[in-house]
Coordinates of C-alpha atoms (C1' of nucleotides) in Angstrom, one line a residue:
Chain A
M1 CA 6.9 14.3 3.4
S2 CA 3.7 13.6 1.6
V3 CA 1.9 9.6 0.6
N4 CA -1.0 9.5 -1.3
K5 CA -1.8 6.3 -2.4
V6 CA -4.5 4.0 -3.1
I7 CA -4.7 0.7 -4.7
L8 CA -7.8 -0.6 -6.5
V9 CA -9.5 -3.7 -7.5
G10 CA -12.7 -3.6 -9.0
N11 CA -15.1 -4.3 -12.3
V12 CA -15.4 -1.8 -14.8
G13 CA -18.5 0.0 -14.7
K14 CA -18.6 1.0 -18.8
D15 CA -16.3 1.5 -21.7
P16 CA -13.9 4.0 -20.7
E17 CA -14.3 7.7 -22.8
V18 CA -11.3 8.3 -23.8
R19 CA -10.6 11.9 -25.5
Y20 CA -7.4 13.7 -27.3
L21 CA -6.3 17.3 -26.3
E22 CA -4.0 19.0 -27.6
K23 CA -1.2 17.5 -29.6
N24 CA -2.9 14.1 -28.8
L25 CA -2.5 14.3 -24.8
A26 CA -4.9 11.5 -24.4
V27 CA -7.1 11.3 -21.6
A28 CA -9.2 8.4 -20.8
N29 CA -12.1 8.1 -18.0
F30 CA -14.0 5.8 -16.7
T31 CA -15.4 4.2 -13.6
L32 CA -14.6 1.1 -11.3
A33 CA -16.7 -0.7 -8.8
T34 CA -15.3 -1.9 -5.2
T35 CA -17.5 -4.0 -3.4
E36 CA -17.8 -5.1 -0.4
R37 CA -19.3 -8.4 1.3
G38 CA -22.2 -8.0 3.4
Y39 CA -22.0 -9.1 7.2
T40 CA -24.2 -10.0 10.0
T41 CA -22.8 -7.7 13.7
Q42 CA -22.4 -10.5 16.5
S43 CA -25.5 -8.8 17.4
G44 CA -27.5 -10.2 14.8
I45 CA -27.4 -7.0 12.6
Q46 CA -27.2 -7.2 8.8
V47 CA -25.2 -4.9 7.3
P48 CA -25.5 -5.5 3.5
E49 CA -23.3 -5.7 0.7
R50 CA -22.1 -1.8 -0.6
T51 CA -20.6 -1.2 -4.0
E52 CA -18.6 2.0 -4.3
W53 CA -17.3 3.3 -7.6
H54 CA -14.2 5.1 -7.8
N55 CA -13.8 7.7 -11.1
I56 CA -10.8 6.6 -12.6
V57 CA -9.1 9.2 -14.4
A58 CA -5.7 7.6 -16.8
W59 CA -3.4 9.9 -18.6
R60 CA -1.6 9.5 -21.8
G61 CA -0.4 6.0 -22.7
L62 CA -2.2 4.5 -19.6
A63 CA -5.7 5.9 -22.0
E64 CA -4.4 5.0 -25.1
L65 CA -4.3 1.5 -23.7
S66 CA -7.4 2.1 -21.6
E67 CA -9.1 2.4 -25.2
K68 CA -8.0 -0.4 -26.8
Y69 CA -7.8 -2.9 -23.4
I70 CA -10.8 -2.0 -20.6
R71 CA -14.1 -2.7 -21.5
K72 CA -17.0 -2.3 -18.9
G73 CA -17.1 -5.4 -17.1
S74 CA -12.9 -5.6 -17.3
Q75 CA -11.6 -6.7 -13.5
L76 CA -8.7 -4.0 -13.3
Y77 CA -5.5 -4.1 -10.6
I78 CA -5.3 0.0 -10.1
E79 CA -2.5 1.7 -8.2
G80 CA -3.0 5.9 -8.6
K81 CA -3.6 9.1 -6.0
I82 CA -6.4 10.5 -4.7
Q83 CA -7.4 14.5 -6.1
T84 CA -10.1 16.0 -6.3
R85 CA -11.4 19.5 -7.9
S86 CA -13.8 22.0 -7.9
W87 CA -16.3 23.5 -10.8
E88 CA -19.5 25.7 -10.0
K89 CA -23.0 24.6 -11.5
D90 CA -25.6 27.4 -10.7
G91 CA -23.4 29.2 -9.5
I92 CA -23.0 26.6 -6.5
K93 CA -19.7 25.0 -5.7
R94 CA -19.5 21.6 -6.1
Y95 CA -16.3 18.5 -5.5
T96 CA -15.1 15.2 -7.2
T97 CA -13.0 13.3 -6.6
E98 CA -10.8 10.9 -9.1
I99 CA -8.6 8.5 -9.0
F100 CA -5.2 9.2 -11.5
A101 CA -4.2 6.1 -12.2
D102 CA -0.3 5.4 -12.3
T103 CA -0.7 2.0 -12.2
I104 CA -3.1 -0.7 -14.8
Q105 CA -3.0 -4.1 -14.4
L106 CA -5.4 -6.0 -16.1
L107 CA -6.8 -9.4 -14.1
G108 CA -7.7 -12.5 -14.8
K109 CA -8.2 -13.8 -18.2
K110 CA -4.8 -13.0 -20.6
P111 CA -5.2 -10.9 -23.0
E112 CA -5.5 -12.3 -26.6
S113 CA -3.3 -9.5 -28.4
T114 CA -0.1 -11.2 -29.6
E115 CA 1.7 -7.7 -27.1
P116 CA -0.2 -7.8 -24.3
L117 CA -0.8 -5.5 -22.3
S118 CA -0.1 -6.4 -18.4
T119 CA 1.6 -3.7 -16.5
V120 CA 0.9 -0.2 -17.7
A121 CA 3.2 1.6 -15.3
A122 CA 2.9 4.9 -16.1
P123 CA 5.2 7.6 -17.2
P124 CA 7.6 9.2 -15.7
A125 CA 5.8 12.3 -13.3
D126 CA 6.9 15.1 -15.1
A127 CA 5.8 13.0 -18.1
I128 CA 2.0 12.4 -17.3
Q129 CA 0.8 15.3 -16.0
A130 CA -0.4 18.1 -17.7
P131 CA 1.0 20.8 -17.8
P132 CA -1.2 23.5 -15.2
H133 CA -2.6 25.1 -17.8
A134 CA -3.8 22.7 -20.2
E135 CA -5.7 20.7 -17.2
D136 CA -7.4 24.0 -16.5
D137 CA -8.3 23.1 -20.5
L138 CA -10.2 20.1 -19.7
P139 CA -13.8 19.6 -20.6
F140 CA -14.7 17.8 -17.9
Chain B
M1 CA -13.5 -10.6 -5.2
S2 CA -12.6 -5.8 -4.7
V3 CA -10.3 -4.4 -2.6
N4 CA -9.7 -0.7 -1.7
K5 CA -7.8 0.8 0.0
V6 CA -5.7 3.8 0.7
I7 CA -2.4 4.7 1.7
L8 CA -1.9 8.0 3.3
V9 CA 0.9 9.5 5.0
G10 CA 0.5 13.8 5.5
N11 CA -0.2 16.1 8.1
V12 CA -3.4 16.9 10.1
G13 CA -5.2 20.4 9.5
K14 CA -6.5 20.9 12.3
D15 CA -7.4 19.0 15.9
P16 CA -9.9 16.2 15.4
E17 CA -13.1 16.6 16.1
V18 CA -14.8 13.8 18.4
R19 CA -18.4 12.7 19.0
Y20 CA -20.2 10.5 21.4
L21 CA -22.7 8.4 20.0
E22 CA -25.0 6.0 21.4
K23 CA -24.3 3.3 23.4
N24 CA -20.2 5.7 23.2
L25 CA -19.9 4.9 19.7
A26 CA -17.3 7.2 19.0
V27 CA -16.3 9.0 16.1
A28 CA -13.9 11.3 15.0
N29 CA -13.4 13.5 12.3
F30 CA -10.1 15.2 10.7
T31 CA -8.5 16.0 8.0
L32 CA -5.7 15.3 6.7
A33 CA -2.8 16.8 3.9
T34 CA -0.7 15.8 2.0
T35 CA 1.6 18.0 -0.2
E36 CA 3.1 17.0 -3.7
R37 CA 6.5 18.4 -4.9
G38 CA 6.3 21.0 -7.6
Y39 CA 8.5 20.7 -10.4
T40 CA 9.5 21.9 -13.6
T41 CA 9.0 19.6 -16.7
Q42 CA 11.6 19.5 -19.5
S43 CA 10.1 21.3 -21.5
G44 CA 10.4 24.0 -18.8
I45 CA 6.3 24.6 -17.6
Q46 CA 7.0 25.1 -13.9
V47 CA 3.8 22.8 -12.2
P48 CA 3.2 24.0 -8.8
E49 CA 3.6 22.4 -4.9
R50 CA -0.7 21.0 -5.2
T51 CA -2.2 19.9 -1.1
E52 CA -4.7 17.3 -1.5
W53 CA -6.4 17.8 1.8
H54 CA -8.1 14.2 2.3
N55 CA -11.8 13.7 5.0
I56 CA -10.8 10.8 7.6
V57 CA -13.1 9.0 9.7
A58 CA -11.6 7.2 12.3
W59 CA -14.6 4.5 14.7
R60 CA -14.6 3.1 18.1
G61 CA -11.1 2.7 19.5
L62 CA -9.6 4.4 16.6
A63 CA -11.7 8.0 17.7
E64 CA -11.0 7.6 21.2
L65 CA -7.4 7.5 20.4
S66 CA -7.3 10.3 17.9
E67 CA -9.2 12.5 20.9
K68 CA -6.3 11.6 22.9
Y69 CA -2.9 11.5 20.3
I70 CA -4.0 13.2 17.0
R71 CA -3.6 17.1 17.3
K72 CA -2.9 19.9 14.3
G73 CA -0.4 19.2 12.5
S74 CA 0.8 15.4 13.7
Q75 CA 1.7 13.3 10.5
L76 CA 0.4 10.2 10.5
Y77 CA 0.1 6.7 8.2
I78 CA -3.4 5.9 7.7
E79 CA -4.5 2.7 5.9
G80 CA -8.1 2.8 5.2
K81 CA -10.6 2.7 2.1
I82 CA -12.6 5.3 0.2
Q83 CA -16.2 6.1 1.1
T84 CA -18.3 8.4 -0.9
R85 CA -21.5 9.2 0.5
S86 CA -24.5 11.5 -0.4
W87 CA -26.2 14.7 1.6
E88 CA -29.1 17.0 0.2
K89 CA -28.6 20.7 0.1
D90 CA -30.8 23.6 -1.0
G91 CA -33.1 20.4 -2.3
I92 CA -29.5 19.4 -4.4
K93 CA -27.3 16.1 -3.7
R94 CA -23.9 16.7 -3.5
Y95 CA -21.0 14.3 -2.5
T96 CA -18.3 14.4 0.2
T97 CA -15.4 11.5 -0.5
E98 CA -14.1 10.5 3.1
I99 CA -11.7 7.7 3.9
F100 CA -12.6 6.0 6.6
A101 CA -9.3 4.6 8.4
D102 CA -9.2 1.3 9.0
T103 CA -5.1 2.0 10.9
I104 CA -3.8 4.7 12.4
Q105 CA 0.0 5.6 13.4
L106 CA 1.8 9.0 14.5
L107 CA 4.7 9.2 12.7
G108 CA 7.8 11.2 14.2
K109 CA 8.7 12.7 17.7
K110 CA 7.4 10.1 20.6
P111 CA 3.9 11.1 22.0
E112 CA 4.4 12.6 25.2
S113 CA 2.7 10.1 27.0
T114 CA 3.5 7.1 29.2
E115 CA 1.6 4.6 27.8
P116 CA 2.1 5.7 24.4
L117 CA 0.3 5.8 21.3
S118 CA 1.8 3.5 18.5
T119 CA 0.1 0.8 16.8
V120 CA -3.9 1.0 16.5
A121 CA -5.3 -1.6 14.2
A122 CA -8.7 -1.3 13.5
P123 CA -11.1 -3.1 15.6
P124 CA -12.7 -6.6 13.0
A125 CA -14.8 -5.1 10.4
D126 CA -17.7 -6.4 12.2
A127 CA -17.2 -3.6 15.3
I128 CA -15.8 -0.6 13.8
Q129 CA -18.9 -0.3 12.1
A130 CA -21.4 1.1 12.9
P131 CA -25.0 -0.7 12.1
P132 CA -26.9 1.4 9.2
H133 CA -29.1 3.1 11.6
A134 CA -26.5 4.3 13.2
E135 CA -24.8 5.5 9.8
D136 CA -28.0 7.1 9.0
D137 CA -28.0 9.4 12.2
L138 CA -24.9 10.8 12.1
P139 CA -24.7 14.1 12.5
F140 CA -21.7 15.3 10.0
Chain C
M1 CA -0.3 -9.8 -14.4
S2 CA 1.5 -9.7 -11.8
V3 CA 2.4 -6.4 -8.7
N4 CA 5.0 -7.2 -6.0
K5 CA 5.1 -4.1 -3.3
V6 CA 6.0 -3.7 -0.5
I7 CA 5.0 -0.8 1.9
L8 CA 7.2 0.2 4.9
V9 CA 7.7 2.6 8.3
G10 CA 11.3 2.2 10.1
N11 CA 14.1 3.1 11.6
V12 CA 17.6 2.9 10.2
G13 CA 19.5 0.1 11.6
K14 CA 22.5 2.0 10.5
D15 CA 24.5 4.5 7.8
P16 CA 23.8 3.5 5.0
E17 CA 26.7 2.2 2.7
V18 CA 26.8 3.4 -0.2
R19 CA 29.7 2.8 -2.7
Y20 CA 30.0 3.7 -6.7
L21 CA 30.2 1.0 -9.4
E22 CA 30.9 1.8 -12.8
K23 CA 30.3 4.7 -14.8
N24 CA 29.4 6.2 -11.3
L25 CA 26.7 4.3 -10.9
A26 CA 25.5 4.0 -7.3
V27 CA 24.1 1.5 -4.9
A28 CA 23.1 1.7 -1.5
N29 CA 22.4 -0.9 1.5
F30 CA 20.7 -0.3 4.5
T31 CA 18.0 -1.6 7.2
L32 CA 15.7 -1.2 8.2
A33 CA 13.5 -2.2 11.4
T34 CA 10.0 -2.7 12.0
T35 CA 8.4 -3.2 15.6
E36 CA 5.4 -5.3 15.8
R37 CA 4.3 -5.2 19.3
G38 CA 3.8 -6.7 21.7
Y39 CA 0.1 -8.3 22.8
T40 CA -1.0 -10.2 24.9
T41 CA -4.1 -13.3 24.2
Q42 CA -7.7 -13.8 25.3
S43 CA -6.2 -17.3 26.5
G44 CA -4.0 -15.0 28.9
I45 CA -0.7 -15.7 26.5
Q46 CA 2.2 -13.4 25.9
V47 CA 2.9 -12.5 22.5
P48 CA 6.4 -10.4 22.5
E49 CA 7.3 -7.7 21.0
R50 CA 8.6 -8.5 17.2
T51 CA 11.0 -7.3 15.0
E52 CA 12.2 -7.2 11.8
W53 CA 15.2 -6.2 9.8
H54 CA 14.4 -5.8 6.5
N55 CA 17.4 -5.3 4.2
I56 CA 16.9 -2.2 1.6
V57 CA 18.8 -1.5 -1.6
A58 CA 18.7 1.9 -3.1
W59 CA 20.1 2.7 -6.4
R60 CA 21.2 5.7 -8.4
G61 CA 19.6 8.5 -7.6
L62 CA 18.4 6.6 -4.6
A63 CA 21.5 5.5 -3.6
E64 CA 23.3 9.4 -3.5
L65 CA 19.7 10.5 -2.1
S66 CA 20.5 8.0 1.1
E67 CA 24.1 9.2 1.5
K68 CA 23.2 12.6 2.4
Y69 CA 20.7 12.1 4.3
I70 CA 19.6 8.5 5.9
R71 CA 21.4 7.9 9.0
K72 CA 21.4 5.1 11.3
G73 CA 17.7 6.5 13.0
S74 CA 16.5 8.1 10.4
Q75 CA 12.4 6.8 10.0
L76 CA 12.4 6.0 6.3
Y77 CA 8.5 5.8 4.5
I78 CA 10.2 3.1 2.1
E79 CA 8.0 1.4 -1.2
G80 CA 9.6 -1.2 -3.4
K81 CA 9.7 -4.1 -4.1
I82 CA 11.1 -7.9 -2.8
Q83 CA 13.3 -10.1 -4.3
T84 CA 15.1 -13.0 -3.9
R85 CA 18.4 -13.8 -5.0
S86 CA 20.9 -16.5 -4.8
W87 CA 24.7 -16.8 -3.9
E88 CA 27.3 -19.8 -2.9
K89 CA 28.7 -19.9 0.3
D90 CA 30.9 -22.9 1.0
G91 CA 30.1 -25.1 -2.0
I92 CA 25.9 -24.9 -0.7
K93 CA 23.4 -22.2 -2.0
R94 CA 22.4 -19.5 0.2
Y95 CA 19.1 -17.2 -0.2
T96 CA 18.6 -13.4 0.7
T97 CA 15.6 -11.7 0.4
E98 CA 16.2 -7.7 -0.1
I99 CA 14.0 -5.2 -0.6
F100 CA 14.4 -3.2 -4.0
A101 CA 13.4 0.8 -2.6
D102 CA 11.2 2.6 -5.7
T103 CA 10.3 5.8 -3.3
I104 CA 12.3 6.3 -0.5
Q105 CA 10.5 8.8 2.4
L106 CA 12.2 10.7 5.4
L107 CA 9.7 11.0 8.7
G108 CA 9.4 12.8 11.5
K109 CA 12.1 15.9 11.8
K110 CA 12.7 17.7 8.4
P111 CA 16.0 17.6 7.5
E112 CA 18.2 20.4 7.7
S113 CA 20.3 20.9 4.6
T114 CA 18.6 23.9 2.5
E115 CA 17.7 21.3 0.0
P116 CA 16.2 19.4 1.8
L117 CA 15.1 15.6 0.6
S118 CA 11.3 14.8 0.9
T119 CA 10.2 12.9 -1.9
V120 CA 12.5 10.9 -3.7
A121 CA 11.3 9.5 -6.3
A122 CA 12.7 6.6 -8.6
P123 CA 13.0 7.7 -11.6
P124 CA 12.0 5.3 -14.3
A125 CA 12.7 1.8 -14.1
D126 CA 14.8 1.7 -17.1
A127 CA 17.1 3.8 -15.5
I128 CA 17.1 2.1 -12.0
Q129 CA 18.1 -1.1 -12.8
A130 CA 21.9 -1.8 -13.6
P131 CA 21.6 -3.8 -17.1
P132 CA 22.3 -7.5 -16.1
H133 CA 25.7 -7.4 -16.4
A134 CA 26.7 -5.1 -13.9
E135 CA 23.8 -6.8 -11.3
D136 CA 26.2 -10.4 -12.1
D137 CA 29.4 -7.9 -11.1
L138 CA 28.0 -6.3 -7.7
P139 CA 30.3 -7.1 -4.9
F140 CA 27.7 -7.2 -2.0
Chain D
M1 CA 5.1 3.3 15.2
S2 CA 6.2 0.8 12.1
V3 CA 4.3 -0.6 8.5
N4 CA 5.1 -3.3 7.0
K5 CA 2.6 -4.1 4.9
V6 CA 3.0 -6.5 1.2
I7 CA 0.3 -6.4 -1.6
L8 CA 1.1 -9.1 -4.2
V9 CA -1.3 -10.1 -7.0
G10 CA 0.7 -13.3 -8.9
N11 CA -0.7 -17.0 -9.1
V12 CA -0.2 -20.2 -7.1
G13 CA 2.7 -22.6 -7.9
K14 CA 1.3 -25.3 -6.5
D15 CA -1.5 -26.8 -4.7
P16 CA -1.1 -25.6 -1.2
E17 CA 0.0 -28.3 1.8
V18 CA -2.4 -27.4 4.3
R19 CA -1.2 -28.8 7.8
Y20 CA -4.0 -28.8 11.5
L21 CA -1.8 -29.1 14.5
E22 CA -3.1 -28.9 18.0
K23 CA -6.6 -27.4 18.6
N24 CA -6.9 -27.9 14.7
L25 CA -4.7 -24.8 14.3
A26 CA -4.2 -25.2 10.7
V27 CA -1.9 -23.3 8.4
A28 CA -1.1 -23.5 4.5
N29 CA 2.1 -22.7 2.6
F30 CA 2.4 -22.0 -0.9
T31 CA 4.3 -20.0 -3.2
L32 CA 3.0 -17.4 -5.4
A33 CA 4.8 -16.3 -8.7
T34 CA 5.1 -12.2 -9.2
T35 CA 6.2 -11.8 -12.9
E36 CA 8.1 -8.4 -13.9
R37 CA 8.1 -8.2 -17.5
G38 CA 11.4 -7.6 -19.4
Y39 CA 12.1 -4.4 -21.5
T40 CA 15.0 -2.7 -23.4
T41 CA 16.9 -0.5 -22.0
Q42 CA 17.4 3.2 -23.7
S43 CA 21.2 1.8 -24.1
G44 CA 19.3 -0.9 -26.1
I45 CA 20.3 -3.9 -23.4
Q46 CA 17.9 -6.8 -23.2
V47 CA 16.9 -7.0 -19.7
P48 CA 15.0 -9.9 -19.5
E49 CA 11.3 -10.9 -17.6
R50 CA 11.7 -11.9 -14.2
T51 CA 9.9 -14.2 -12.0
E52 CA 9.9 -14.3 -8.3
W53 CA 8.4 -16.5 -6.4
H54 CA 7.3 -15.7 -3.2
N55 CA 6.6 -18.2 0.2
I56 CA 2.8 -17.7 1.6
V57 CA 1.4 -18.8 4.7
A58 CA -1.5 -18.7 5.8
W59 CA -3.0 -19.4 9.4
R60 CA -6.6 -20.1 10.6
G61 CA -9.1 -19.3 8.5
L62 CA -6.8 -18.2 5.8
A63 CA -5.9 -22.1 5.2
E64 CA -8.9 -23.9 5.3
L65 CA -10.3 -21.3 2.6
S66 CA -6.7 -21.8 0.8
E67 CA -7.6 -25.5 1.5
K68 CA -10.6 -25.4 -0.2
Y69 CA -10.8 -22.9 -3.0
I70 CA -7.1 -22.0 -3.9
R71 CA -5.2 -24.6 -6.6
K72 CA -1.7 -24.2 -8.5
G73 CA -2.1 -21.7 -11.4
S74 CA -5.0 -20.0 -9.0
Q75 CA -4.9 -15.8 -9.6
L76 CA -3.9 -14.6 -5.9
Y77 CA -4.2 -11.1 -4.2
I78 CA -2.5 -11.2 -1.1
E79 CA -1.4 -8.8 1.3
G80 CA 0.6 -9.4 4.4
K81 CA 3.3 -9.3 5.9
I82 CA 7.3 -9.8 5.1
Q83 CA 8.5 -11.9 8.2
T84 CA 12.3 -13.8 7.6
R85 CA 12.7 -16.8 9.8
S86 CA 16.1 -18.6 11.4
W87 CA 16.5 -23.0 11.1
E88 CA 19.7 -24.7 10.9
K89 CA 21.1 -28.0 8.7
D90 CA 24.3 -29.1 9.0
G91 CA 25.4 -26.5 11.8
I92 CA 24.9 -23.9 9.0
K93 CA 22.1 -21.3 9.5
R94 CA 20.2 -20.6 6.8
Y95 CA 17.3 -18.0 7.0
T96 CA 13.6 -18.2 4.8
T97 CA 11.6 -15.1 4.0
E98 CA 7.7 -15.5 4.5
I99 CA 5.1 -13.8 3.9
F100 CA 3.0 -14.0 6.3
A101 CA -1.1 -13.0 5.1
D102 CA -3.4 -11.2 6.3
T103 CA -6.0 -11.2 3.2
I104 CA -6.4 -13.6 0.3
Q105 CA -8.7 -12.2 -2.6
L106 CA -9.1 -14.8 -5.6
L107 CA -9.4 -12.5 -8.9
G108 CA -10.1 -13.6 -12.4
K109 CA -13.2 -15.9 -12.1
K110 CA -15.7 -16.5 -9.5
P111 CA -15.6 -18.9 -7.8
E112 CA -18.5 -21.9 -8.5
S113 CA -19.6 -22.5 -4.8
T114 CA -23.0 -20.9 -3.4
E115 CA -21.6 -19.3 -1.0
P116 CA -18.5 -17.7 -2.4
L117 CA -15.2 -16.9 -1.2
S118 CA -14.2 -13.6 -2.1
T119 CA -12.9 -10.7 0.5
V120 CA -11.4 -13.0 3.1
A121 CA -10.2 -11.1 6.0
A122 CA -7.8 -12.8 8.3
P123 CA -9.4 -12.2 12.2
P124 CA -8.0 -10.0 15.1
A125 CA -4.2 -10.1 15.4
D126 CA -5.0 -11.7 18.8
A127 CA -6.0 -14.6 16.3
I128 CA -4.5 -14.8 13.6
Q129 CA -0.9 -15.8 15.0
A130 CA 0.1 -18.6 16.9
P131 CA 1.0 -18.2 20.2
P132 CA 4.7 -18.0 20.7
H133 CA 5.5 -21.7 21.5
A134 CA 2.9 -23.2 19.0
E135 CA 5.5 -21.5 16.9
D136 CA 8.7 -22.9 17.7
D137 CA 6.8 -26.4 17.5
L138 CA 6.0 -25.5 13.9
P139 CA 6.8 -28.3 11.4
F140 CA 8.2 -26.1 8.8
Chain E
dT1 C1' -6.9 24.1 7.7
dT2 C1' -1.1 21.0 7.7
dT3 C1' 3.1 20.1 6.4
dT4 C1' 8.3 21.6 3.3
Chain F
dT1 C1' 22.0 -3.1 14.3
dT2 C1' 16.7 1.1 14.7
dT3 C1' 12.9 3.0 17.7
dT4 C1' 8.5 2.0 20.9

DNA sequence: TTTT
DNA sequence: TTTT
């Protein structure tokens, strides 16, 4: 009885980092910028442009395709879900919010390859998600 | 050239906290839970249910309506955008990710009031967003 | 390089019609109403409430679950895609636009069954879509 | 208590037609193509690529900006709602489904103008919608 | 902290 | 034809 859906269109901050875990499970991390235009309110206040940086995580097929086709500056459409995880540093609990990608689409220019990336649908939930223990071991 | 959109359906964790800032500017904060069902992978691994808690922020008219109609347990449809802000504690920079609501819909049961909440569209961007300095002063 | 996505929250007009085609392929059809509230413009014009009726089509597992859990009046969240097909009557070509459901969620009241429907994710594209010839034969 | 939302990313079929009605109310019509890639099912059946053509309608500011910046081939992100209207021809009632745009974003190449189009948010509902009688008179 |  |  829940929906947790994110839709982003933005530009990649730098080339994805892709790691291969046990059993060749691929995971890619990169950031995506979305920018809201600035504007002036009716009362004359200037609200400046604002850029939001999203931490994107892509698994398996989407990670492999990120490695091949996504570069710094790429314009992407991403569908995914919000997930916040906690970690400790110096005994202090901290939180990081990430977007787990279900779908990634390269926008703008068409890719050059003969077999172009275009719609990359995630595998079914059962496949895209690492088993719990594997997730615990992720070297984030 | 950007899209930053979140769509959530979930349940409210506790009654909203509503504050009135300068000029009767209302802001509401509450949490919304979205729960993914657990499942068993093909290889027999049990993936447990997982609840994600989202920090929702609603301004002005949406804040006032939150105060009137939203309660712990309410099932809501929310559209909004992701926004991460930083703050310092003990000299350490920390980050909080929030969902700024643009639209809130009460689902399920019909509200009891005579004048029911149903579709609460946010005012235009120019109106819903606090001026930058006001935001800096928010007692989050 | 395309996105065709529909998100609806509304109420079912009447009980779904479910048919079983060859190989027990299930397909469900039902209508979903979304209602925009009326309002008065700044210049004093009354814009009345407006109801839009969407033709929903659900395949396979989603069709079977529609048969079990969806009834006239059910409040649903649906994700899907728009698809228009043409047909002929009296030598005149006509068009019908339908929403092919990828995800259906029952909102509001909890279902009564022991094994409740809640998130019904569609099978992967490869599975949910009838083969072309099968589609040609559908008795719509 | 309803949501009627469409999200499209696709390419414009031909230059928008823009008309100016009474009081300089602008309305633009154009088509947008979304294409699903073909694939082969597990049982070896080839499902061909499929293109869906959407009839887009944009009002007021969005219509004016369509006239200036949108051309045949433009890649767009559109948010809007589904609306079906009926009309008669030869005494036969027919139906047309259209997408009323709330947001249009030009994707890909950045626009050349100094003051670039990028996010074009629709005016509030009260403003974007033609009064009922005006709509009745639309020369569609 | 919700809900199923 | 639903729902508010």
